PDB file of C-alpha atoms and ligand atoms in Angstrom:
ATOM      1  CA  UNK A   1     -16.877   5.244  19.710  1.00  0.00           C
ATOM      2  CA  UNK A   2     -14.071   5.042  16.988  1.00  0.00           C
ATOM      3  CA  UNK A   3     -11.680   7.980  16.985  1.00  0.00           C
ATOM      4  CA  UNK A   4     -10.181   9.872  14.089  1.00  0.00           C
ATOM      5  CA  UNK A   5      -7.079  12.033  14.766  1.00  0.00           C
ATOM      6  CA  UNK A   6      -6.999  15.201  12.761  1.00  0.00           C
ATOM      7  CA  UNK A   7      -3.333  16.341  13.149  1.00  0.00           C
ATOM      8  CA  UNK A   8      -2.015  19.674  12.145  1.00  0.00           C
ATOM      9  CA  UNK A   9       1.599  20.935  11.988  1.00  0.00           C
ATOM     10  CA  UNK A  10       3.391  24.283  12.495  1.00  0.00           C
ATOM     11  CA  UNK A  11       1.697  27.640  12.077  1.00  0.00           C
ATOM     12  CA  UNK A  12      -1.796  26.177  11.469  1.00  0.00           C
ATOM     13  CA  UNK A  13      -2.789  27.602  14.843  1.00  0.00           C
ATOM     14  CA  UNK A  14      -2.825  30.862  12.788  1.00  0.00           C
ATOM     15  CA  UNK A  15      -5.228  29.483  10.206  1.00  0.00           C
ATOM     16  CA  UNK A  16      -7.612  32.277   9.291  1.00  0.00           C
ATOM     17  CA  UNK A  17      -5.060  34.953  10.177  1.00  0.00           C
ATOM     18  CA  UNK A  18      -1.932  34.027   8.342  1.00  0.00           C
ATOM     19  CA  UNK A  19      -1.731  34.596   4.570  1.00  0.00           C
ATOM     20  CA  UNK A  20      -5.557  34.403   4.027  1.00  0.00           C
ATOM     21  CA  UNK A  21      -5.054  34.886   0.268  1.00  0.00           C
ATOM     22  CA  UNK A  22      -3.321  31.328   0.281  1.00  0.00           C
ATOM     23  CA  UNK A  23      -5.056  29.603   3.233  1.00  0.00           C
ATOM     24  CA  UNK A  24      -8.430  31.294   3.479  1.00  0.00           C
ATOM     25  CA  UNK A  25     -10.118  33.025   6.360  1.00  0.00           C
ATOM     26  CA  UNK A  26     -11.558  29.949   8.048  1.00  0.00           C
ATOM     27  CA  UNK A  27     -10.014  28.834  11.372  1.00  0.00           C
ATOM     28  CA  UNK A  28      -8.966  25.449  12.707  1.00  0.00           C
ATOM     29  CA  UNK A  29     -12.107  25.526  14.805  1.00  0.00           C
ATOM     30  CA  UNK A  30     -14.071  25.543  11.520  1.00  0.00           C
ATOM     31  CA  UNK A  31     -11.975  22.549  10.468  1.00  0.00           C
ATOM     32  CA  UNK A  32     -13.229  20.782  13.520  1.00  0.00           C
ATOM     33  CA  UNK A  33     -16.839  21.632  12.787  1.00  0.00           C
ATOM     34  CA  UNK A  34     -16.557  20.340   9.221  1.00  0.00           C
ATOM     35  CA  UNK A  35     -14.904  16.992  10.234  1.00  0.00           C
ATOM     36  CA  UNK A  36     -17.424  16.390  12.987  1.00  0.00           C
ATOM     37  CA  UNK A  37     -20.241  17.076  10.556  1.00  0.00           C
ATOM     38  CA  UNK A  38     -19.184  14.330   8.115  1.00  0.00           C
ATOM     39  CA  UNK A  39     -18.361  11.684  10.667  1.00  0.00           C
ATOM     40  CA  UNK A  40     -21.366  11.207  12.950  1.00  0.00           C
ATOM     41  CA  UNK A  41     -20.676   8.316  15.222  1.00  0.00           C
ATOM     42  CA  UNK A  42     -16.974   9.079  15.364  1.00  0.00           C
ATOM     43  CA  UNK A  43     -15.043  11.048  17.792  1.00  0.00           C
ATOM     44  CA  UNK A  44     -12.797  13.721  16.126  1.00  0.00           C
ATOM     45  CA  UNK A  45      -9.583  14.545  17.972  1.00  0.00           C
ATOM     46  CA  UNK A  46      -8.389  17.838  16.436  1.00  0.00           C
ATOM     47  CA  UNK A  47      -4.829  18.557  17.346  1.00  0.00           C
ATOM     48  CA  UNK A  48      -2.182  21.188  16.381  1.00  0.00           C
ATOM     49  CA  UNK A  49       1.390  21.647  17.300  1.00  0.00           C
ATOM     50  CA  UNK A  50       4.344  23.738  16.144  1.00  0.00           C
ATOM     51  CA  UNK A  51       6.704  20.991  17.390  1.00  0.00           C
ATOM     52  CA  UNK A  52       7.655  17.894  15.329  1.00  0.00           C
ATOM     53  CA  UNK A  53       8.202  15.679  18.382  1.00  0.00           C
ATOM     54  CA  UNK A  54       4.708  16.381  19.660  1.00  0.00           C
ATOM     55  CA  UNK A  55       3.212  15.291  16.308  1.00  0.00           C
ATOM     56  CA  UNK A  56       5.313  12.084  16.506  1.00  0.00           C
ATOM     57  CA  UNK A  57       3.965  11.450  20.092  1.00  0.00           C
ATOM     58  CA  UNK A  58       0.376  11.924  18.960  1.00  0.00           C
ATOM     59  CA  UNK A  59       0.832   9.515  16.034  1.00  0.00           C
ATOM     60  CA  UNK A  60       2.223   6.978  18.643  1.00  0.00           C
ATOM     61  CA  UNK A  61      -0.897   7.530  20.743  1.00  0.00           C
ATOM     62  CA  UNK A  62      -3.053   7.057  17.666  1.00  0.00           C
ATOM     63  CA  UNK A  63      -1.668   3.466  17.416  1.00  0.00           C
ATOM     64  CA  UNK A  64      -3.773   2.581  20.450  1.00  0.00           C
ATOM     65  CA  UNK A  65      -6.445   5.086  20.136  1.00  0.00           C
ATOM     66  CA  UNK A  66      -7.428   5.965  16.497  1.00  0.00           C
ATOM     67  CA  UNK A  67      -9.009   4.096  13.646  1.00  0.00           C
ATOM     68  CA  UNK A  68      -7.503   6.639  11.141  1.00  0.00           C
ATOM     69  CA  UNK A  69      -5.543   9.780  10.756  1.00  0.00           C
ATOM     70  CA  UNK A  70      -6.079  12.851   8.768  1.00  0.00           C
ATOM     71  CA  UNK A  71      -2.841  14.943   8.775  1.00  0.00           C
ATOM     72  CA  UNK A  72      -1.764  18.285   7.518  1.00  0.00           C
ATOM     73  CA  UNK A  73       1.884  18.273   8.518  1.00  0.00           C
ATOM     74  CA  UNK A  74       2.307  21.776   7.060  1.00  0.00           C
ATOM     75  CA  UNK A  75       5.962  22.658   6.545  1.00  0.00           C
ATOM     76  CA  UNK A  76       7.089  19.350   8.113  1.00  0.00           C
ATOM     77  CA  UNK A  77       5.455  17.619   5.044  1.00  0.00           C
ATOM     78  CA  UNK A  78       8.577  18.548   3.065  1.00  0.00           C
ATOM     79  CA  UNK A  79      11.262  17.786   5.765  1.00  0.00           C
ATOM     80  CA  UNK A  80      10.124  15.259   8.382  1.00  0.00           C
ATOM     81  CA  UNK A  81      11.411  11.643   8.050  1.00  0.00           C
ATOM     82  CA  UNK A  82      10.405  11.245  11.779  1.00  0.00           C
ATOM     83  CA  UNK A  83       6.753  11.867  10.942  1.00  0.00           C
ATOM     84  CA  UNK A  84       6.983   9.441   8.013  1.00  0.00           C
ATOM     85  CA  UNK A  85       8.531   6.836  10.290  1.00  0.00           C
ATOM     86  CA  UNK A  86       5.772   7.313  12.996  1.00  0.00           C
ATOM     87  CA  UNK A  87       3.063   6.988  10.321  1.00  0.00           C
ATOM     88  CA  UNK A  88       4.740   3.832   9.022  1.00  0.00           C
ATOM     89  CA  UNK A  89       4.188   2.372  12.544  1.00  0.00           C
ATOM     90  CA  UNK A  90       0.463   3.163  12.479  1.00  0.00           C
ATOM     91  CA  UNK A  91      -1.711   0.486  10.946  1.00  0.00           C
ATOM     92  CA  UNK A  92      -4.958   2.338   9.874  1.00  0.00           C
ATOM     93  CA  UNK A  93      -5.659   4.570   6.998  1.00  0.00           C
ATOM     94  CA  UNK A  94      -3.816   7.885   6.609  1.00  0.00           C
ATOM     95  CA  UNK A  95      -4.951  10.717   4.461  1.00  0.00           C
ATOM     96  CA  UNK A  96      -2.672  13.770   3.862  1.00  0.00           C
ATOM     97  CA  UNK A  97      -4.321  17.133   3.406  1.00  0.00           C
ATOM     98  CA  UNK A  98      -2.949  20.468   2.160  1.00  0.00           C
ATOM     99  CA  UNK A  99      -5.204  23.497   2.150  1.00  0.00           C
ATOM    100  CA  UNK A 100      -3.373  25.098  -0.726  1.00  0.00           C
ATOM    101  CA  UNK A 101      -2.511  23.498  -4.039  1.00  0.00           C
ATOM    102  CA  UNK A 102       1.174  22.888  -3.173  1.00  0.00           C
ATOM    103  CA  UNK A 103       2.023  21.715  -6.699  1.00  0.00           C
ATOM    104  CA  UNK A 104       1.327  25.273  -7.993  1.00  0.00           C
ATOM    105  CA  UNK A 105       3.676  26.840  -5.457  1.00  0.00           C
ATOM    106  CA  UNK A 106       7.445  26.820  -4.821  1.00  0.00           C
ATOM    107  CA  UNK A 107       9.320  23.649  -5.938  1.00  0.00           C
ATOM    108  CA  UNK A 108      10.323  22.843  -2.272  1.00  0.00           C
ATOM    109  CA  UNK A 109       6.632  22.252  -1.583  1.00  0.00           C
ATOM    110  CA  UNK A 110       6.256  19.678  -4.300  1.00  0.00           C
ATOM    111  CA  UNK A 111       7.888  16.837  -2.414  1.00  0.00           C
ATOM    112  CA  UNK A 112       6.198  15.162   0.564  1.00  0.00           C
ATOM    113  CA  UNK A 113       7.760  12.473   2.806  1.00  0.00           C
ATOM    114  CA  UNK A 114       4.318  11.831   4.227  1.00  0.00           C
ATOM    115  CA  UNK A 115       2.894  10.932   0.746  1.00  0.00           C
ATOM    116  CA  UNK A 116       5.165   7.877   0.780  1.00  0.00           C
ATOM    117  CA  UNK A 117       2.848   6.524   3.480  1.00  0.00           C
ATOM    118  CA  UNK A 118      -0.473   8.276   2.900  1.00  0.00           C
ATOM    119  CA  UNK A 119      -3.330   6.243   1.468  1.00  0.00           C
ATOM    120  CA  UNK A 120      -4.699   9.387  -0.158  1.00  0.00           C
ATOM    121  CA  UNK A 121      -3.513  13.006  -0.746  1.00  0.00           C
ATOM    122  CA  UNK A 122      -5.689  16.030  -1.090  1.00  0.00           C
ATOM    123  CA  UNK A 123      -4.354  19.495  -2.034  1.00  0.00           C
ATOM    124  CA  UNK A 124      -5.988  22.751  -3.005  1.00  0.00           C
ATOM    125  CA  UNK A 125      -9.549  22.225  -1.829  1.00  0.00           C
ATOM    126  CA  UNK A 126      -9.152  24.704   1.053  1.00  0.00           C
ATOM    127  CA  UNK A 127     -10.483  23.416   4.397  1.00  0.00           C
ATOM    128  CA  UNK A 128     -13.011  21.231   2.503  1.00  0.00           C
ATOM    129  CA  UNK A 129     -10.095  18.853   1.993  1.00  0.00           C
ATOM    130  CA  UNK A 130     -10.280  17.948   5.700  1.00  0.00           C
ATOM    131  CA  UNK A 131     -13.937  16.953   5.254  1.00  0.00           C
ATOM    132  CA  UNK A 132     -13.173  14.834   2.173  1.00  0.00           C
ATOM    133  CA  UNK A 133     -10.283  13.161   4.002  1.00  0.00           C
ATOM    134  CA  UNK A 134     -12.498  12.486   7.112  1.00  0.00           C
ATOM    135  CA  UNK A 135     -15.213  11.056   4.860  1.00  0.00           C
ATOM    136  CA  UNK A 136     -12.681   8.776   3.297  1.00  0.00           C
ATOM    137  CA  UNK A 137     -11.471   7.496   6.753  1.00  0.00           C
ATOM    138  CA  UNK A 138     -15.147   6.784   7.556  1.00  0.00           C
ATOM    139  CA  UNK A 139     -15.684   4.914   4.373  1.00  0.00           C
ATOM    140  CA  UNK A 140     -12.446   2.875   4.917  1.00  0.00           C
ATOM    141  CA  UNK A 141     -13.268   1.994   8.547  1.00  0.00           C
ATOM    142  CA  UNK A 142     -17.067   1.680   8.627  1.00  0.00           C
ATOM    143  CA  UNK A 143     -18.067  -1.881   9.370  1.00  0.00           C
TER     144      UNK A 143
HETATM  145  C1  DQA B   1       0.274  23.443   3.797  1.00  0.00           C
HETATM  146  C2  DQA B   1       1.269  23.651   2.667  1.00  0.00           C
HETATM  147  C3  DQA B   1       2.721  23.626   3.264  1.00  0.00           C
HETATM  148  O1  DQA B   1       3.730  23.836   2.141  1.00  0.00           O
HETATM  149  C4  DQA B   1       2.941  24.825   4.170  1.00  0.00           C
HETATM  150  O2  DQA B   1       4.222  24.760   4.746  1.00  0.00           O
HETATM  151  C5  DQA B   1       1.847  24.869   5.207  1.00  0.00           C
HETATM  152  C6  DQA B   1       0.447  24.494   4.889  1.00  0.00           C
HETATM  153  C7  DQA B   1      -1.110  23.615   3.313  1.00  0.00           C
HETATM  154  O3  DQA B   1      -2.045  23.239   4.013  1.00  0.00           O
HETATM  155  O4  DQA B   1      -1.384  24.147   2.118  1.00  0.00           O
HETATM  156  O5  DQA B   1       2.124  25.357   6.282  1.00  0.00           O
HETATM  157  O6  DQA B   1       0.405  22.170   4.352  1.00  0.00           O
END
């Protein structure tokens, strides 16, 4: 079964609890349910880490293991050249997701290193953005 990695950066383990007025009350578990729902016939590997190096390691694993990557790098979006470099070493489609509408927020959230590699960028759709991103990976990789 083809595998889609759904990678999540720092603080997203607290999704549903942290700043619900910005990020909503649904959890990362709900994200997994949504993604699995729109990608029958695919395995969804839902992962979260607060550590940049761990996310880099998972992207390296995805080189061998995944047909596509959905990634919400969270705060690392705005700082991490290491994640950009790792994604540049991955050959399949990459869709970047932000739960909040980052362009309506502080200026430091307007720049994304990951967008220099992403094949699509979704912001402000809440966790539905993950479903849209997963659907896009399916349509780009379905035979
Ligand atoms: C986020 C937006 C980032 O700016 C922020 O640091 C996050 C979450 C989002 O999903 O809206 O942690 O990526």
